[in-house]
Coordinates of C-alpha atoms in Angstrom, one line a residue:
M489 CA 111.1 116.5 132.4
D490 CA 113.5 119.4 131.8
F491 CA 116.9 119.1 130.3
Q492 CA 118.8 119.3 133.7
D493 CA 116.4 116.9 135.3
F494 CA 117.1 114.5 132.5
I495 CA 121.0 114.7 132.7
K496 CA 120.9 113.9 136.4
H497 CA 118.6 111.0 135.9
Y498 CA 120.2 109.4 133.6
E499 CA 123.7 110.7 134.3
V500 CA 124.7 111.1 130.6
L501 CA 127.3 113.7 129.4
L502 CA 127.0 117.1 129.2
C503 CA 127.9 120.5 127.6
E504 CA 125.7 122.5 129.8
S505 CA 126.3 125.6 127.7
E506 CA 125.2 124.3 124.3
G507 CA 121.9 122.7 125.7
V508 CA 123.0 119.4 124.2
A509 CA 123.7 116.2 126.2
F510 CA 124.9 112.9 124.7
G511 CA 125.9 109.4 126.3
K512 CA 125.7 105.9 126.6
L513 CA 122.6 104.4 128.1
E514 CA 123.2 102.2 131.1
P515 CA 120.4 99.2 131.6
D516 CA 120.4 99.7 135.0
L517 CA 119.7 103.3 135.4
I518 CA 116.6 102.2 132.7
N519 CA 115.5 99.5 135.1
R520 CA 115.5 101.6 138.4
E521 CA 112.2 100.5 140.4
E522 CA 111.5 104.2 140.8
R523 CA 109.1 106.3 138.4
K524 CA 110.3 106.3 134.8
P525 CA 110.2 110.1 133.8
V526 CA 108.6 111.0 130.5
I527 CA 111.1 112.5 127.8
T528 CA 108.8 115.7 126.5
G529 CA 109.7 119.1 125.7
L530 CA 113.3 117.8 124.0
H531 CA 114.9 116.8 120.9
A532 CA 116.1 113.3 121.5
I533 CA 117.6 110.7 119.2
L534 CA 118.0 106.8 120.5
F535 CA 120.4 104.6 118.4
I536 CA 120.2 101.1 119.4
I537 CA 123.1 99.0 118.5
D538 CA 122.4 95.6 120.6
G539 CA 119.9 94.3 123.0
E540 CA 116.4 95.1 123.7
L541 CA 114.7 98.1 124.9
E542 CA 111.3 98.6 126.1
T543 CA 109.3 101.9 125.3
D544 CA 106.5 104.0 125.5
I545 CA 106.5 106.5 122.9
Q546 CA 103.3 108.6 122.2
G547 CA 101.5 107.1 124.7
K548 CA 102.2 103.6 122.6
R549 CA 104.4 100.2 124.0
Q550 CA 107.1 99.3 122.0
S551 CA 109.7 97.0 122.2
L552 CA 112.8 98.0 119.9
E553 CA 115.7 95.9 118.6
R554 CA 119.2 96.6 117.6
Y555 CA 119.8 98.9 114.2
T556 CA 117.0 100.6 115.8
L557 CA 116.3 104.7 115.5
V558 CA 114.4 106.7 117.5
D559 CA 113.6 110.4 116.6
I560 CA 111.4 111.9 119.3
L561 CA 110.5 115.8 118.7
Y562 CA 110.4 118.1 121.2
E563 CA 106.3 118.0 121.1
Q564 CA 106.4 114.3 121.6
T565 CA 106.7 112.2 124.6
C566 CA 108.8 109.1 125.1
T567 CA 109.5 107.0 128.5
L568 CA 112.4 104.2 128.6
L569 CA 110.5 101.6 130.8
A570 CA 113.4 98.5 130.6
A571 CA 116.2 97.5 129.3
S572 CA 117.9 93.9 128.4
D573 CA 121.1 93.2 130.4
N574 CA 123.0 93.5 126.8
L575 CA 121.7 96.6 125.9
H576 CA 123.9 98.6 123.6
A577 CA 122.6 102.0 123.1
Y578 CA 123.3 105.8 122.7
L579 CA 121.4 108.7 123.1
L580 CA 121.7 112.3 122.1
V581 CA 119.3 114.7 123.4
M582 CA 119.3 118.4 122.3
T583 CA 116.8 121.2 123.7
K584 CA 114.3 123.0 121.4
E585 CA 116.6 126.2 121.8
Y586 CA 119.5 124.5 120.5
M587 CA 117.8 122.4 117.7
D588 CA 116.1 126.2 116.7
R589 CA 119.6 127.6 116.0
L590 CA 120.9 124.8 114.1
I591 CA 117.5 125.0 112.1
R592 CA 118.7 128.7 111.7
G593 CA 122.1 127.6 110.3
G594 CA 120.7 124.9 107.8
I595 CA 120.0 121.6 108.9
P596 CA 120.4 118.9 107.0
T597 CA 116.8 117.2 107.2
T598 CA 113.6 117.5 104.6
I599 CA 109.8 117.8 105.3
D600 CA 109.2 114.4 104.2
Y601 CA 111.6 113.1 107.3
I602 CA 110.1 115.5 109.7
L603 CA 106.6 114.6 108.9
K604 CA 107.5 110.6 109.3
V605 CA 109.4 110.9 112.8
R606 CA 106.2 113.0 113.7
N607 CA 104.2 109.8 112.4
S608 CA 106.0 107.4 113.4
P609 CA 109.3 108.0 115.0
V610 CA 111.0 104.8 115.1
I611 CA 113.1 103.5 112.0
S612 CA 114.9 100.6 111.2
V613 CA 118.2 100.7 110.1
E614 CA 119.8 98.5 107.6
L615 CA 122.9 96.7 108.9
N616 CA 125.2 98.7 106.2
H617 CA 124.1 101.3 107.5
A618 CA 124.4 100.9 111.3
G619 CA 128.4 101.4 111.0
P620 CA 128.5 104.8 110.0
F621 CA 125.5 106.1 112.1
L622 CA 127.5 104.7 115.3
E623 CA 130.8 106.2 114.1
A624 CA 129.0 109.8 113.5
L625 CA 127.8 109.5 117.0
L626 CA 130.8 108.4 118.7
N627 CA 132.2 111.8 117.1
I628 CA 129.8 113.5 118.9
K629 CA 131.1 111.8 122.1
H630 CA 134.8 112.8 121.5
V631 CA 133.7 116.3 121.3
F632 CA 132.8 115.9 125.1
T633 CA 136.1 114.6 125.8
D634 CA 138.2 117.8 123.9
K635 CA 137.3 120.3 126.8
D636 CA 140.0 122.5 126.1
N637 CA 139.7 122.8 122.5
L638 CA 138.5 126.4 121.8
F639 CA 136.1 125.5 119.1
V640 CA 134.1 122.5 120.9
S641 CA 130.7 124.7 119.8
T642 CA 131.3 124.7 116.6
I643 CA 132.9 120.9 116.3
L644 CA 129.7 120.2 118.3
R645 CA 127.2 121.3 115.7
Y646 CA 129.2 120.6 113.0
Q647 CA 129.5 116.8 113.9
I648 CA 125.8 116.8 114.8
W649 CA 125.2 118.0 111.6
I650 CA 126.8 115.5 110.0
F651 CA 125.2 113.1 112.4
L652 CA 121.5 114.4 111.1
A653 CA 122.6 114.9 107.4
R654 CA 123.3 110.5 107.3
V655 CA 119.8 110.2 109.1
S656 CA 118.0 112.3 106.5
D657 CA 120.1 111.1 103.4
Y658 CA 119.4 107.4 105.1
F659 CA 115.4 107.9 105.0
S660 CA 115.3 110.1 101.8
K661 CA 117.0 107.2 100.2
G662 CA 115.0 104.6 101.4
K663 CA 111.7 106.9 100.6
Q664 CA 113.0 107.0 97.1
E665 CA 113.0 103.1 96.9
E666 CA 109.5 103.0 98.5
D667 CA 108.2 105.4 96.3
K668 CA 109.6 103.4 92.8
E669 CA 108.2 100.2 94.7
L670 CA 104.9 102.3 95.0
L671 CA 104.8 103.4 91.7
Y672 CA 106.0 100.0 90.3
T673 CA 103.1 98.1 91.8
A674 CA 100.7 101.0 90.6
R675 CA 101.9 100.6 87.3
Q676 CA 101.5 96.7 87.2
R677 CA 97.7 97.1 88.0
E678 CA 97.2 99.2 85.9
L679 CA 98.7 96.5 83.4
Y680 CA 96.9 93.5 85.0
L681 CA 93.7 95.8 84.4
R682 CA 94.5 97.0 80.9
F683 CA 95.4 93.4 80.2
T684 CA 91.7 92.0 81.7
Q685 CA 90.1 94.9 79.3
M686 CA 92.0 93.9 76.6
L687 CA 91.5 89.9 77.1
S688 CA 87.5 90.7 77.3
A689 CA 87.7 92.6 73.8
Y690 CA 89.9 90.7 71.5
I691 CA 89.4 86.5 73.1
L692 CA 87.3 86.1 70.1
Q693 CA 90.1 86.6 67.7
E694 CA 93.6 86.5 69.7
H695 CA 94.6 83.1 71.7
S696 CA 98.2 84.1 72.3
V697 CA 100.4 86.0 75.2
E698 CA 102.9 87.1 72.3
F699 CA 99.6 89.3 70.9
Y700 CA 98.7 90.9 74.5
A701 CA 102.4 91.8 75.7
S702 CA 102.6 93.4 72.1
A703 CA 99.8 95.5 72.1
L704 CA 100.4 96.4 75.8
C705 CA 104.4 97.7 75.1
V706 CA 105.8 95.0 77.3
T707 CA 107.4 91.8 76.9
P708 CA 105.7 88.6 77.5
Q709 CA 108.0 87.9 80.0
Y710 CA 107.2 90.6 82.1
L711 CA 103.3 90.2 81.3
R712 CA 103.6 87.1 82.6
R713 CA 105.2 88.1 85.9
V714 CA 102.7 90.8 86.6
V715 CA 99.8 88.8 85.7
K716 CA 101.2 85.9 88.1
N717 CA 101.9 87.8 90.8
L718 CA 98.7 89.8 90.9
S719 CA 96.0 87.2 90.3
G720 CA 98.2 84.0 91.2
K721 CA 97.1 82.5 87.5
T722 CA 98.9 82.4 84.3
V723 CA 98.3 84.7 81.5
H724 CA 97.7 81.4 79.7
A725 CA 95.2 80.1 82.3
W726 CA 93.3 83.6 81.8
I727 CA 93.2 83.3 77.9
N728 CA 92.1 79.4 78.6
E729 CA 89.3 80.4 81.1
A730 CA 88.1 83.0 78.6
L731 CA 88.0 81.1 75.6
I732 CA 86.1 78.0 77.8
R733 CA 83.4 80.6 78.9
E734 CA 82.8 81.6 75.5
I735 CA 82.6 78.3 74.1
E736 CA 79.9 77.2 76.5
K737 CA 78.2 80.6 76.2
R738 CA 77.7 79.5 72.5
L739 CA 76.9 76.0 73.3
A740 CA 74.1 77.0 75.8
E741 CA 72.9 79.4 73.4
T742 CA 68.6 79.4 73.4
D743 CA 66.3 80.1 70.6
T744 CA 63.7 82.6 70.0
T745 CA 61.6 81.2 72.8
G746 CA 63.9 80.8 75.6
Q747 CA 64.1 77.1 74.8
L748 CA 67.8 75.9 74.8
A749 CA 68.6 75.6 70.9
E750 CA 70.4 72.1 70.6
T751 CA 71.3 72.9 66.9
D752 CA 71.2 76.8 66.9
M753 CA 75.8 76.8 66.3
T754 CA 77.6 73.7 65.3
V755 CA 80.6 73.5 66.6
Q756 CA 82.7 73.9 63.5
Q757 CA 81.1 77.2 63.6
I758 CA 81.8 78.0 66.8
A759 CA 85.7 76.8 66.1
E760 CA 85.4 79.4 63.3
E761 CA 84.1 82.4 65.6
L762 CA 86.7 81.6 68.4
S763 CA 89.6 81.8 65.4
F764 CA 90.7 77.9 66.5
S765 CA 92.3 75.9 63.2
E766 CA 90.0 73.7 62.9
Q767 CA 87.3 72.1 64.7
A768 CA 89.3 69.2 66.1
T769 CA 92.0 72.0 67.9
L770 CA 88.4 73.2 69.9
T771 CA 87.2 69.9 71.0
R772 CA 90.5 68.8 71.5
F773 CA 91.1 72.0 73.8
F774 CA 87.6 71.5 75.2
K775 CA 87.9 68.2 76.7
R776 CA 91.1 69.0 78.2
Y777 CA 89.6 71.7 80.3
K778 CA 85.7 70.0 81.0
G779 CA 86.4 66.3 80.7
V780 CA 83.9 65.8 78.3
S781 CA 83.5 66.9 73.9
P782 CA 81.6 69.8 73.0
L783 CA 78.9 67.9 71.8
K784 CA 78.4 66.2 75.0
Y785 CA 78.6 68.8 77.5
R786 CA 75.5 70.6 75.1
K787 CA 73.4 66.9 74.9
E788 CA 73.9 66.7 79.3
L789 CA 73.3 70.6 79.2
F790 CA 70.3 70.3 77.1
S791 CA 68.9 67.1 79.0
D792 CA 69.5 68.9 82.4
R793 CA 67.5 72.1 80.8
L794 CA 64.7 69.6 79.9
L795 CA 64.3 68.0 82.8
A796 CA 64.5 71.2 85.1
Q797 CA 61.5 72.6 82.7
S798 CA 59.6 69.6 82.8
G799 CA 59.8 69.8 86.7
R800 CA 58.4 73.2 86.7
R801 CA 55.3 72.1 84.4

C-alpha cells in the first residue's frame, strides 16, 4: 500500500507536501469486512493507549494491548486485523523520502534501537512513560491543525524529532538496565562457580560461610543470596553436604585388596582430617544428617558389602 492509498483507507490527517500523516485510529475503520491492506514501504509508528489491537507483523500474528509502541520500518510489513471497541491509538506514518530527510538532519536514534525494531518492532512502555509519549504525539497532531503557520514544515520535523528522541531515549535507558542485569547475572554465575570450586579445594580445612565470602571478596550476605538464587540451596547446605560426602568417603575406604576396611580410619582421625574440633562434634553433625552415628554407618556399610561379596561367590 502506497502513502496515498494508506491515507484514503484510514482517513488520517495529512500533510501531503511533507509525506507524513498522523491520526487517531478508529475501530470501525480497522474492523471493516473488506480485505485488510498491508502497510509496507512506509515508516509507521503506532502507539496504543487503551484497548486491544490484533495485528500481523512480519507474518506473525500479535495481540497488542495498552501502552504498546510499534515501530514498523519501511522494509517491514504490518496489517491491522481487528480492534476492540474501546481502542485508543495513534498512528504516525512517514514515507521513506521523508525519513531520509530526517536522517540527513540528524535523527535521534541509535543503531541498537534500529537493530531492535528490525528484530522485534513491538515495545512495551511503562506507565510513567506513556504520558510523555502521548504528549509528544499530540504535539505532532497540533501542527496539522495550524495550517496558516509559515513554518509548519519546520515545526512538524521538530515535533517528530522530539517524539523519536523520547522513544530512543526510553529504549536506550531500558537497554542499559537490561545490560546491567545481564552483566549482574553473569557475575553472579561466575561467583557461584568459583564458590563451588573453592568448596572442593578447601572443604577439609574451612567450614564457614565467612571464609568463602572473604576469599571471593564479597559479603557473606551477598554470597548467601547468590548461591541460594542460582542453586536453590543455602551456602550452609553446600558446605554441610560436602562435609558429609567427605566423611562417607573416609568411612567407606577399602584396603589394599579392594575389600572394605572397617578399621582404616578412626572417627577421631576423620574428625582431625576434616578440621572438626573434636570427635563428638563430627558424630553429632553426621548423625543429624544421616540419622545414624559414623560407627553405625560404617558397620552397616561393611555388613552390606560382605553380603554383596558373599552373594557373588
